[in-house]
Short mmCIF file of C-alpha atoms in Angstrom, two decimals:
data_model
loop_
_atom_site.label_atom_id
_atom_site.label_comp_id
_atom_site.label_asym_id
_atom_site.label_seq_id
_atom_site.Cartn_x
_atom_site.Cartn_y
_atom_site.Cartn_z
CA MET A 1 7.85 7.46 25.27
CA ILE A 2 9.07 5.03 27.93
CA ARG A 3 10.96 1.89 27.07
CA VAL A 4 12.01 -0.68 29.68
CA ALA A 5 14.06 -3.65 28.46
CA GLY A 6 15.09 -6.58 30.65
CA LEU A 7 15.17 -4.57 33.89
CA SER A 8 16.14 -6.48 37.02
CA PHE A 9 16.80 -4.92 40.41
CA ALA A 10 17.74 -6.05 43.92
CA TYR A 11 18.29 -3.99 47.07
CA HIS A 12 21.88 -4.48 48.27
CA SER A 13 22.53 -8.22 48.25
CA GLY A 14 18.88 -9.16 48.84
CA PRO A 15 16.63 -11.16 46.52
CA ALA A 16 15.61 -9.70 43.16
CA VAL A 17 12.69 -7.26 43.49
CA LEU A 18 12.33 -6.81 39.73
CA ARG A 19 12.99 -9.67 37.31
CA ASP A 20 13.52 -9.08 33.61
CA VAL A 21 10.78 -6.45 33.33
CA SER A 22 10.15 -5.17 29.79
CA PHE A 23 7.42 -2.90 28.44
CA GLU A 24 6.86 0.21 26.37
CA VAL A 25 4.54 3.14 26.89
CA GLU A 26 3.61 5.43 24.01
CA VAL A 27 3.15 9.21 24.19
CA GLY A 28 -0.19 10.15 25.82
CA GLU A 29 -0.81 6.62 27.13
CA SER A 30 -2.02 5.91 30.68
CA VAL A 31 -0.88 2.64 32.20
CA GLY A 32 -1.85 1.10 35.51
CA ILE A 33 0.71 -1.05 37.33
CA VAL A 34 -1.08 -3.35 39.73
CA GLY A 35 0.06 -6.13 41.97
CA PRO A 36 0.11 -7.30 45.58
CA ASN A 37 2.31 -5.84 48.31
CA GLY A 38 5.97 -6.51 47.54
CA ALA A 39 5.32 -7.02 43.84
CA GLY A 40 7.91 -4.36 42.95
CA LYS A 41 5.57 -1.52 41.86
CA THR A 42 7.23 1.22 43.92
CA THR A 43 10.71 -0.08 43.06
CA LEU A 44 9.83 0.06 39.36
CA LEU A 45 8.69 3.69 39.65
CA LEU A 46 11.82 4.63 41.63
CA CYS A 47 14.00 3.00 38.95
CA LEU A 48 12.16 4.92 36.22
CA ALA A 49 12.62 8.19 38.15
CA GLY A 50 16.36 7.60 38.54
CA VAL A 51 16.10 7.41 42.35
CA LEU A 52 17.43 3.84 42.43
CA PRO A 53 20.57 2.98 40.47
CA VAL A 54 19.93 0.96 37.32
CA PRO A 55 22.45 -0.24 34.75
CA PRO A 56 22.64 1.88 31.58
CA GLY A 57 20.64 0.77 28.59
CA ARG A 58 17.71 -0.78 30.49
CA ILE A 59 15.37 2.23 30.61
CA ARG A 60 14.69 5.05 28.17
CA ILE A 61 12.52 8.03 29.10
CA GLY A 62 12.29 9.84 25.77
CA HIS A 63 15.94 10.36 24.85
CA LEU A 64 17.17 10.04 28.46
CA ASP A 65 18.61 7.01 30.24
CA PRO A 66 18.21 7.05 34.06
CA GLY A 67 21.18 4.68 34.23
CA VAL A 68 23.48 7.42 32.92
CA SER A 69 24.52 10.01 35.52
CA GLY A 70 24.37 12.98 33.12
CA ASP A 71 20.86 12.03 31.95
CA ARG A 72 19.65 11.44 35.50
CA HIS A 73 20.11 15.13 36.33
CA LEU A 74 17.94 16.09 33.37
CA LEU A 75 15.09 13.71 34.28
CA PRO A 76 13.14 16.12 36.57
CA GLU A 77 12.44 18.33 33.53
CA HIS A 78 10.68 15.46 31.82
CA LEU A 79 9.35 13.20 34.56
CA GLY A 80 7.42 13.85 37.77
CA LEU A 81 6.94 11.36 40.60
CA ILE A 82 4.15 11.54 43.17
CA PHE A 83 5.12 9.62 46.30
CA GLN A 84 2.79 7.42 48.36
CA ASN A 85 2.88 9.77 51.32
CA SER A 86 2.50 13.45 50.43
CA ASP A 87 4.28 14.44 53.67
CA ASP A 88 7.49 13.16 52.05
CA GLN A 89 7.03 15.59 49.21
CA LEU A 90 5.75 18.79 50.80
CA ILE A 91 8.77 20.41 52.37
CA HIS A 92 8.15 24.13 52.13
CA PRO A 93 6.33 26.29 54.67
CA THR A 94 3.64 27.49 52.28
CA VAL A 95 1.78 25.73 49.48
CA GLU A 96 2.81 28.37 46.94
CA GLU A 97 6.51 28.09 47.77
CA ASP A 98 6.31 24.31 47.63
CA VAL A 99 4.71 24.40 44.19
CA ALA A 100 7.47 26.81 43.06
CA PHE A 101 10.26 24.56 44.41
CA GLY A 102 10.57 22.37 41.27
CA PRO A 103 10.34 25.16 38.65
CA LEU A 104 12.92 27.23 40.57
CA ASN A 105 15.25 24.22 40.63
CA LEU A 106 14.96 24.00 36.84
CA GLY A 107 16.31 27.55 36.61
CA TRP A 108 13.34 28.99 34.76
CA PRO A 109 12.89 32.80 34.63
CA GLU A 110 10.89 34.21 37.56
CA SER A 111 7.95 35.30 35.37
CA VAL A 112 7.64 31.79 33.90
CA VAL A 113 7.86 30.22 37.38
CA ARG A 114 5.07 32.50 38.66
CA GLN A 115 2.87 31.72 35.66
CA HIS A 116 3.35 27.96 36.02
CA VAL A 117 2.78 28.09 39.78
CA THR A 118 -0.45 30.05 39.36
CA GLU A 119 -1.69 27.66 36.67
CA ALA A 120 -0.81 24.55 38.69
CA ILE A 121 -2.58 25.94 41.76
CA GLN A 122 -5.70 26.73 39.75
CA ARG A 123 -5.66 23.39 37.95
CA THR A 124 -5.54 21.48 41.23
CA GLY A 125 -8.18 23.65 42.92
CA LEU A 126 -5.81 24.99 45.57
CA HIS A 127 -6.75 28.61 44.92
CA GLY A 128 -7.04 30.36 48.30
CA LEU A 129 -4.70 27.90 50.02
CA GLU A 130 -1.47 29.37 48.61
CA ASN A 131 -0.28 30.72 51.95
CA ARG A 132 -1.40 27.75 54.04
CA VAL A 133 1.15 25.54 55.77
CA PRO A 134 1.20 22.26 53.78
CA TRP A 135 1.36 19.99 56.83
CA GLN A 136 -1.84 21.49 58.19
CA LEU A 137 -3.83 20.56 55.06
CA SER A 138 -6.20 17.61 54.83
CA GLY A 139 -5.05 14.39 53.13
CA GLY A 140 -6.82 15.32 49.88
CA GLU A 141 -5.42 18.85 49.89
CA LYS A 142 -1.92 17.53 50.56
CA ARG A 143 -2.23 15.18 47.60
CA ARG A 144 -3.40 18.04 45.38
CA ALA A 145 -0.51 20.21 46.62
CA ALA A 146 1.94 17.42 45.78
CA LEU A 147 0.35 17.11 42.32
CA ALA A 148 0.52 20.89 41.83
CA GLY A 149 4.24 20.80 42.65
CA VAL A 150 4.78 18.29 39.87
CA PHE A 151 2.27 19.85 37.41
CA ALA A 152 4.12 23.19 37.72
CA MET A 153 7.21 21.49 36.25
CA ARG A 154 5.20 20.47 33.15
CA PRO A 155 6.67 16.96 32.87
CA GLU A 156 5.82 14.77 29.90
CA VAL A 157 5.69 11.70 32.15
CA LEU A 158 3.82 11.41 35.44
CA LEU A 159 4.49 8.53 37.82
CA LEU A 160 2.06 8.04 40.70
CA ASP A 161 2.60 5.64 43.56
CA GLU A 162 -0.62 4.62 45.34
CA PRO A 163 -2.21 8.00 44.53
CA SER A 164 -5.53 7.30 46.27
CA MET A 165 -3.96 6.35 49.60
CA PHE A 166 -5.34 8.40 52.55
CA LEU A 167 -8.06 9.96 50.35
CA ASP A 168 -11.76 10.13 51.14
CA PRO A 169 -14.23 9.42 48.28
CA ARG A 170 -14.57 13.08 47.31
CA ALA A 171 -10.81 13.70 47.23
CA ARG A 172 -10.40 10.44 45.28
CA LYS A 173 -12.98 11.58 42.73
CA ASP A 174 -11.17 14.93 42.36
CA LEU A 175 -7.91 13.06 41.85
CA ILE A 176 -9.41 10.89 39.11
CA ARG A 177 -10.69 14.01 37.33
CA LEU A 178 -7.25 15.66 37.58
CA LEU A 179 -5.50 12.57 36.25
CA ASN A 180 -7.91 12.20 33.35
CA GLU A 181 -7.34 15.84 32.40
CA TRP A 182 -3.54 15.46 32.40
CA PRO A 183 -2.45 14.96 28.76
CA GLY A 184 0.99 13.35 29.25
CA ILE A 185 2.12 9.77 29.85
CA LYS A 186 0.85 8.40 33.20
CA LEU A 187 2.01 5.36 35.10
CA ILE A 188 -0.22 4.70 38.10
CA ALA A 189 0.89 2.05 40.57
CA GLY A 190 -1.36 0.72 43.29
CA HIS A 191 -4.01 -1.65 44.59
CA ASP A 192 -6.94 0.63 43.85
CA LEU A 193 -8.10 -1.23 40.76
CA ASP A 194 -11.24 0.92 40.49
CA LEU A 195 -9.03 4.02 40.14
CA VAL A 196 -6.80 2.24 37.60
CA TRP A 197 -9.85 1.21 35.62
CA GLN A 198 -11.17 4.78 35.59
CA THR A 199 -7.86 6.38 34.57
CA CYS A 200 -5.86 3.86 32.52
CA ARG A 201 -6.57 2.24 29.17
CA ARG A 202 -3.89 -0.35 29.76
CA THR A 203 -2.81 -2.32 32.83
CA ILE A 204 0.33 -4.24 33.71
CA LEU A 205 0.02 -6.95 36.38
CA LEU A 206 3.18 -7.39 38.41
CA ASP A 207 3.83 -10.20 40.89
CA ALA A 208 7.09 -11.11 42.64
CA GLY A 209 8.93 -8.62 40.46
CA ALA A 210 7.85 -10.11 37.12
CA ILE A 211 5.19 -9.05 34.63
CA ILE A 212 2.32 -11.57 34.70
CA ALA A 213 0.09 -9.83 32.17
CA ASP A 214 0.00 -6.66 30.08
CA ALA A 215 -3.34 -5.96 28.44
CA PRO A 216 -6.13 -3.38 27.99
CA SER A 217 -7.65 -2.57 31.39
CA GLU A 218 -11.15 -3.82 30.42
CA ILE A 219 -9.73 -7.25 29.70
CA LEU A 220 -7.10 -7.63 32.42
CA LEU A 221 -9.12 -6.15 35.28
CA SER A 222 -12.07 -8.47 34.58
CA ARG A 223 -9.88 -11.60 34.67
CA ALA A 224 -10.42 -13.02 38.16
CA ASP A 225 -8.27 -16.02 37.19
CA LEU A 226 -5.26 -13.67 36.79
CA LEU A 227 -6.00 -11.27 39.64
CA GLU A 228 -6.98 -13.62 42.45
CA PRO A 229 -3.74 -15.65 42.52
CA CYS A 230 -1.99 -12.28 43.06
CA GLY A 231 -4.26 -11.40 45.97
CA LEU A 232 -6.27 -8.87 43.94
CA GLU A 233 -9.96 -8.68 43.16
CA VAL A 234 -11.92 -7.66 40.10
CA PRO A 235 -12.95 -3.99 40.59
CA PHE A 236 -16.33 -3.52 42.23
CA ARG A 237 -17.80 -1.73 39.23
CA LEU A 238 -16.79 -4.53 36.86
CA ARG A 239 -18.12 -7.19 39.25
CA LEU A 240 -21.49 -5.50 39.30
CA GLY A 241 -21.43 -5.33 35.54
CA LEU A 242 -22.25 -1.64 35.60
CA SER A 243 -21.91 0.20 32.34
CA CYS A 244 -19.72 2.95 33.77
CA SER A 245 -17.78 5.44 31.76
CA ARG A 246 -14.17 6.03 32.80
CA ASP A 247 -14.88 9.25 34.65
CA GLY A 248 -17.10 7.30 37.00
CA GLN A 249 -20.48 8.42 35.60
CA THR A 250 -23.09 5.71 35.05
CA MET B 1 5.67 17.72 74.13
CA THR B 2 6.06 21.46 73.41
CA PHE B 3 8.84 23.41 71.76
CA LEU B 4 9.55 27.15 71.88
CA THR B 5 9.45 27.09 68.07
CA ASP B 6 5.95 25.57 67.91
CA GLN B 7 3.82 28.42 66.71
CA ALA B 8 0.28 29.31 67.68
CA SER B 9 -1.76 31.30 65.14
CA ILE B 10 -0.04 34.64 64.53
CA GLN B 11 -2.18 37.69 65.31
CA PRO B 12 -2.08 40.54 62.78
CA THR B 13 -0.26 43.26 64.76
CA TRP B 14 2.37 45.89 63.95
CA LEU B 15 4.96 43.35 65.11
CA SER B 16 3.76 40.67 62.69
CA ARG B 17 3.82 43.24 59.85
CA TRP B 18 7.38 44.35 60.68
CA ASP B 19 9.95 43.24 58.07
CA PRO B 20 11.45 40.14 59.80
CA ARG B 21 15.01 41.18 58.89
CA TRP B 22 14.72 44.46 60.78
CA LYS B 23 12.71 42.83 63.55
CA ILE B 24 15.25 40.06 64.15
CA ALA B 25 18.12 42.54 64.00
CA ALA B 26 16.36 44.81 66.53
CA PHE B 27 15.49 41.95 68.88
CA GLY B 28 18.97 40.46 68.57
CA LEU B 29 20.61 43.74 69.52
CA THR B 30 18.07 44.31 72.28
CA THR B 31 18.76 40.85 73.72
CA PHE B 32 22.48 41.56 73.70
CA LEU B 33 21.97 44.90 75.46
CA VAL B 34 19.66 43.32 78.06
CA THR B 35 22.35 40.81 79.01
CA LEU B 36 24.65 43.78 79.80
CA LEU B 37 22.25 45.32 82.33
CA ARG B 38 23.45 45.18 85.96
CA SER B 39 21.11 47.08 88.26
CA GLU B 40 17.68 45.91 89.35
CA THR B 41 16.24 49.33 88.35
CA ALA B 42 17.49 49.06 84.77
CA LEU B 43 16.30 45.44 84.53
CA ALA B 44 12.89 46.46 85.87
CA ALA B 45 12.67 49.32 83.31
CA ALA B 46 13.54 46.87 80.50
CA ALA B 47 10.96 44.42 81.90
CA VAL B 48 8.23 47.09 81.68
CA ALA B 49 9.17 47.78 78.04
CA VAL B 50 9.18 44.07 77.18
CA ILE B 51 5.84 43.48 78.93
CA ALA B 52 4.35 46.31 76.86
CA LEU B 53 5.73 44.65 73.71
CA THR B 54 4.35 41.26 74.77
CA VAL B 55 0.89 42.71 75.33
CA SER B 56 0.95 44.37 71.92
CA VAL B 57 1.77 41.08 70.16
CA ARG B 58 -1.33 39.46 71.75
CA PRO B 59 0.17 35.97 72.07
CA ASP B 60 -1.96 32.90 72.77
CA GLY B 61 -2.17 32.69 76.59
CA ARG B 62 -1.85 28.91 76.73
CA TRP B 63 1.03 28.96 74.26
CA LEU B 64 2.94 31.51 76.36
CA GLY B 65 1.96 29.86 79.65
CA ARG B 66 3.37 26.47 78.67
CA ARG B 67 6.67 27.93 77.57
CA SER B 68 6.93 30.13 80.65
CA ALA B 69 6.37 27.04 82.78
CA SER B 70 9.29 25.33 80.98
CA LEU B 71 11.46 28.36 81.72
CA ALA B 72 10.42 28.33 85.39
CA PHE B 73 11.29 24.62 85.57
CA PHE B 74 14.72 25.35 84.05
CA LEU B 75 15.41 28.28 86.39
CA ALA B 76 14.19 26.57 89.58
CA PRO B 77 17.48 24.85 90.59
CA PHE B 78 19.45 28.12 90.19
CA MET B 79 16.89 30.02 92.23
CA VAL B 80 16.93 27.42 95.00
CA TYR B 81 20.73 27.51 95.10
CA LEU B 82 20.93 31.32 95.20
CA LEU B 83 18.05 31.83 97.64
CA PHE B 84 18.86 29.09 100.11
CA GLY B 85 22.62 28.73 99.61
CA SER B 86 25.24 30.37 101.78
CA ILE B 87 25.80 33.37 99.43
CA SER B 88 25.12 36.69 101.25
CA SER B 89 23.81 38.59 98.18
CA GLY B 90 21.99 35.48 96.93
CA PRO B 91 18.44 36.89 96.83
CA TRP B 92 19.53 39.95 94.78
CA GLN B 93 21.56 37.76 92.44
CA ALA B 94 18.55 35.47 92.09
CA LEU B 95 16.35 38.44 91.22
CA ARG B 96 18.79 39.76 88.61
CA LEU B 97 19.26 36.31 87.08
CA ALA B 98 15.52 35.68 86.96
CA LEU B 99 14.84 39.09 85.40
CA ARG B 100 17.54 38.64 82.77
CA ALA B 101 16.37 35.12 81.88
CA ILE B 102 12.73 36.21 81.69
CA LEU B 103 13.64 39.17 79.49
CA VAL B 104 15.72 37.10 77.06
CA PHE B 105 13.05 34.39 76.96
CA GLN B 106 10.27 36.94 76.47
CA LEU B 107 12.10 38.71 73.63
CA ALA B 108 12.60 35.37 71.85
CA ALA B 109 8.95 34.45 72.48
CA ILE B 110 7.78 37.73 70.94
CA VAL B 111 9.75 37.07 67.75
CA VAL B 112 8.46 33.48 67.54
CA ALA B 113 4.87 34.56 68.27
CA SER B 114 4.90 37.26 65.59
CA THR B 115 6.98 35.71 62.78
CA PRO B 116 6.22 32.55 60.81
CA MET B 117 9.21 30.23 60.96
CA HIS B 118 9.88 30.34 57.22
CA ARG B 119 9.96 34.16 57.21
CA ALA B 120 12.27 34.18 60.23
CA ALA B 121 14.58 31.71 58.48
CA ARG B 122 14.59 33.79 55.31
CA ALA B 123 15.38 36.89 57.37
CA LEU B 124 18.24 35.10 59.13
CA SER B 125 19.56 34.13 55.71
CA SER B 126 19.43 37.79 54.60
CA LEU B 127 21.29 38.75 57.77
CA GLY B 128 24.21 36.54 56.84
CA VAL B 129 23.36 33.18 58.41
CA PRO B 130 24.31 30.50 55.82
CA ARG B 131 21.30 29.41 53.80
CA LEU B 132 22.03 25.75 54.46
CA VAL B 133 21.64 26.43 58.19
CA THR B 134 18.37 28.34 57.78
CA LYS B 135 16.92 25.71 55.46
CA LEU B 136 17.92 22.98 57.90
CA LEU B 137 16.16 25.00 60.59
CA VAL B 138 12.96 25.21 58.55
CA MET B 139 13.05 21.54 57.59
CA THR B 140 13.82 20.47 61.15
CA HIS B 141 10.85 22.51 62.32
CA ARG B 142 8.68 20.98 59.59
CA TYR B 143 9.62 17.37 60.30
CA THR B 144 9.68 17.76 64.07
CA VAL B 145 5.92 18.20 63.76
CA VAL B 146 5.64 15.03 61.64
CA LEU B 147 7.81 13.01 64.01
CA ARG B 148 5.94 14.29 67.06
CA ASP B 149 2.66 13.22 65.45
CA GLN B 150 4.22 9.82 64.79
CA TRP B 151 5.42 9.56 68.39
CA GLN B 152 1.90 10.36 69.57
CA ARG B 153 0.49 7.65 67.27
CA ILE B 154 3.02 5.14 68.63
CA GLY B 155 1.99 6.18 72.16
CA THR B 156 -1.70 5.74 71.35
CA ALA B 157 -1.01 2.33 69.79
CA LEU B 158 0.87 1.25 72.92
CA HIS B 159 -1.89 2.46 75.24
CA THR B 160 -4.64 0.77 73.23
CA ARG B 161 -2.73 -2.49 73.72
CA GLY B 162 -2.74 -2.02 77.46
CA PHE B 163 0.72 -0.50 77.91
CA GLN B 164 1.24 1.91 80.80
CA VAL B 165 4.44 3.71 81.71
CA ARG B 166 5.68 2.21 84.96
CA ALA B 167 8.99 2.17 86.75
CA SER B 168 9.73 -1.35 85.58
CA ARG B 169 12.34 -2.90 83.34
CA ARG B 170 9.71 -4.09 80.85
CA SER B 171 8.18 -0.61 80.64
CA TRP B 172 11.55 1.03 79.94
CA GLN B 173 12.37 -1.66 77.39
CA THR B 174 9.12 -0.94 75.58
CA MET B 175 9.79 2.80 75.60
CA GLY B 176 13.28 2.13 74.26
CA MET B 177 11.89 -0.01 71.45
CA ALA B 178 9.29 2.64 70.60
CA SER B 179 12.03 5.29 70.47
CA ALA B 180 14.11 3.04 68.20
CA VAL B 181 11.12 2.57 65.89
CA LEU B 182 10.70 6.35 65.76
CA LEU B 183 14.39 6.91 64.94
CA LEU B 184 14.40 4.23 62.24
CA SER B 185 11.26 5.60 60.65
CA ALA B 186 12.79 9.10 60.83
CA GLU B 187 15.81 7.85 58.90
CA ASP B 188 13.56 6.13 56.39
CA ARG B 189 11.50 9.30 55.98
CA ALA B 190 14.65 11.41 55.54
CA LYS B 191 15.68 9.15 52.66
CA ARG B 192 12.24 9.46 51.04
CA VAL B 193 12.25 13.25 51.44
CA ALA B 194 15.71 13.46 49.86
CA ALA B 195 14.53 11.27 46.95
CA ALA B 196 11.42 13.44 46.50
CA MET B 197 13.58 16.57 46.44
CA ARG B 198 15.96 15.09 43.86
CA CYS B 199 12.97 14.10 41.71
CA ARG B 200 11.99 17.77 41.63
CA GLY B 201 15.40 18.82 40.38
CA PHE B 202 17.01 19.76 43.73
CA ASP B 203 20.78 20.02 43.30
CA GLY B 204 21.76 21.32 46.75
CA GLN B 205 20.81 24.96 46.10
CA PHE B 206 17.66 26.52 47.54
CA HIS B 207 16.10 29.31 45.48
CA ASP B 208 13.92 32.08 46.92
CA TYR B 209 10.41 32.58 45.57
CA HIS B 210 9.47 35.74 47.53
CA ARG B 211 11.81 38.71 47.76
CA PRO B 212 11.39 40.81 50.94
CA SER B 213 11.04 44.60 50.80
CA THR B 214 11.81 47.20 53.47
CA ARG B 215 9.61 50.21 54.32
CA ALA B 216 10.62 53.34 56.19
CA SER B 217 8.48 52.25 59.16
CA ASP B 218 10.54 49.03 59.49
CA VAL B 219 13.73 51.04 59.89
CA ALA B 220 12.03 53.54 62.24
CA ARG B 221 10.85 50.73 64.54
CA PHE B 222 14.36 49.31 64.59
CA VAL B 223 15.84 52.70 65.52
CA VAL B 224 13.25 53.37 68.27
CA MET B 225 13.60 49.95 69.88
CA VAL B 226 17.39 49.87 69.89
CA SER B 227 17.50 53.52 71.09
CA VAL B 228 15.18 52.84 74.05
CA VAL B 229 17.10 49.78 75.24
CA GLY B 230 20.39 51.49 74.42
CA ALA B 231 19.37 54.44 76.61
CA ILE B 232 18.46 52.10 79.49
CA THR B 233 21.84 50.36 79.14
CA ALA B 234 23.71 53.70 79.05
CA PHE B 235 21.79 54.91 82.13
CA ASP B 236 22.65 51.65 83.90
CA ARG B 237 26.37 51.99 83.08
CA ILE B 238 26.53 55.68 84.08
CA ALA B 239 24.63 55.09 87.34
CA GLN B 240 27.09 52.34 88.30
#
């Protein structure tokens, strides 16, 4: 589980980007983190992933504390982060080698690495693209390759920052399916409220670094009075009053 | 903007199937031996061998043409100096210099045109080049492409807003600002890439996923190539 208690963060000596943020996420739960630009969504994910320095005792990821140096090195085994721009994440010259990068870093035996890489490639539908150069893939394929690289590490927690950015409708639909099939904890940050509604049971609304609301997605995402002051809109599907299931089927 | 290391699609030939470790070792030795050649005859014999190799690798004509043009541009001042300067043996020196430069360039182009960059880097690592250097090479190659795309996008954005490169202070200022934007975004991207690598457990050590294997034909090709160029070099030395 994830526990965040009274987390505040500021870059260098700038203004606070996160202000006294507290929430908990249970095992298997999917949570959307929504808010306008500059709300602190990406910063929150980077703090959770141990990329940004946080004081000890503010965050717990299972039994690990990203504020403690020793725990921070163990985080990649338990937590995977998908960045906004897949080009930041795909560094190897072939898709297969990129997917293997994380598992090899964890020091797993070669046979286990190969098995996990094969499974991650199949799960994300990248079969046949193993030897392709990642930077020559389409936006959707790059996103799937980035996901495969994290899936291969079998993390219990998946953090996604604006996962539908640069995706066409088909690639977005594939992404939603992949996310709904993933059994672990998911934290999905972004402005794509339709995607959040289709993948997350619960949503946290963040504005100016503070939590404005934390409620089931059906309730929070239909509250125009909460969303509109933050520059967000009720998802299209909810506005139309369609009776859609979460996988997007009417 | 073109770089020697930009790769066109690699044709499946005996050169592309050659174990990169043996191929790079053979081409490295060959390049060294070529630089030792003195006579025009020996250089011409080596040129024939290298042209045969180039034909067999079936490189993309445009790819090779662009890079050859860059080489010609680089060589031009030396040629002008040697041909039209006051040196008596200038034309022969110019010929030898041009032949040597073309041979070295062509040998490098053959390796680039027949070996994916990541395999070449892995081979260099196996041949004793520090892994940090080879990984930096691969990542530089990878992000050069990203930064070039970004530079092209900045250029397009400038042109769509009516900007044209002129010999004016304002034009150079704009180009300077655009370059600064590119450098700043490169630094920003480098930070994000480093963070993404750390998130996937990177601790400074790169681990290999594929292990290369050597066949008898790889060694045989190495022996034949080095022997042929070695024989030309020996002939050149004895004839002198």
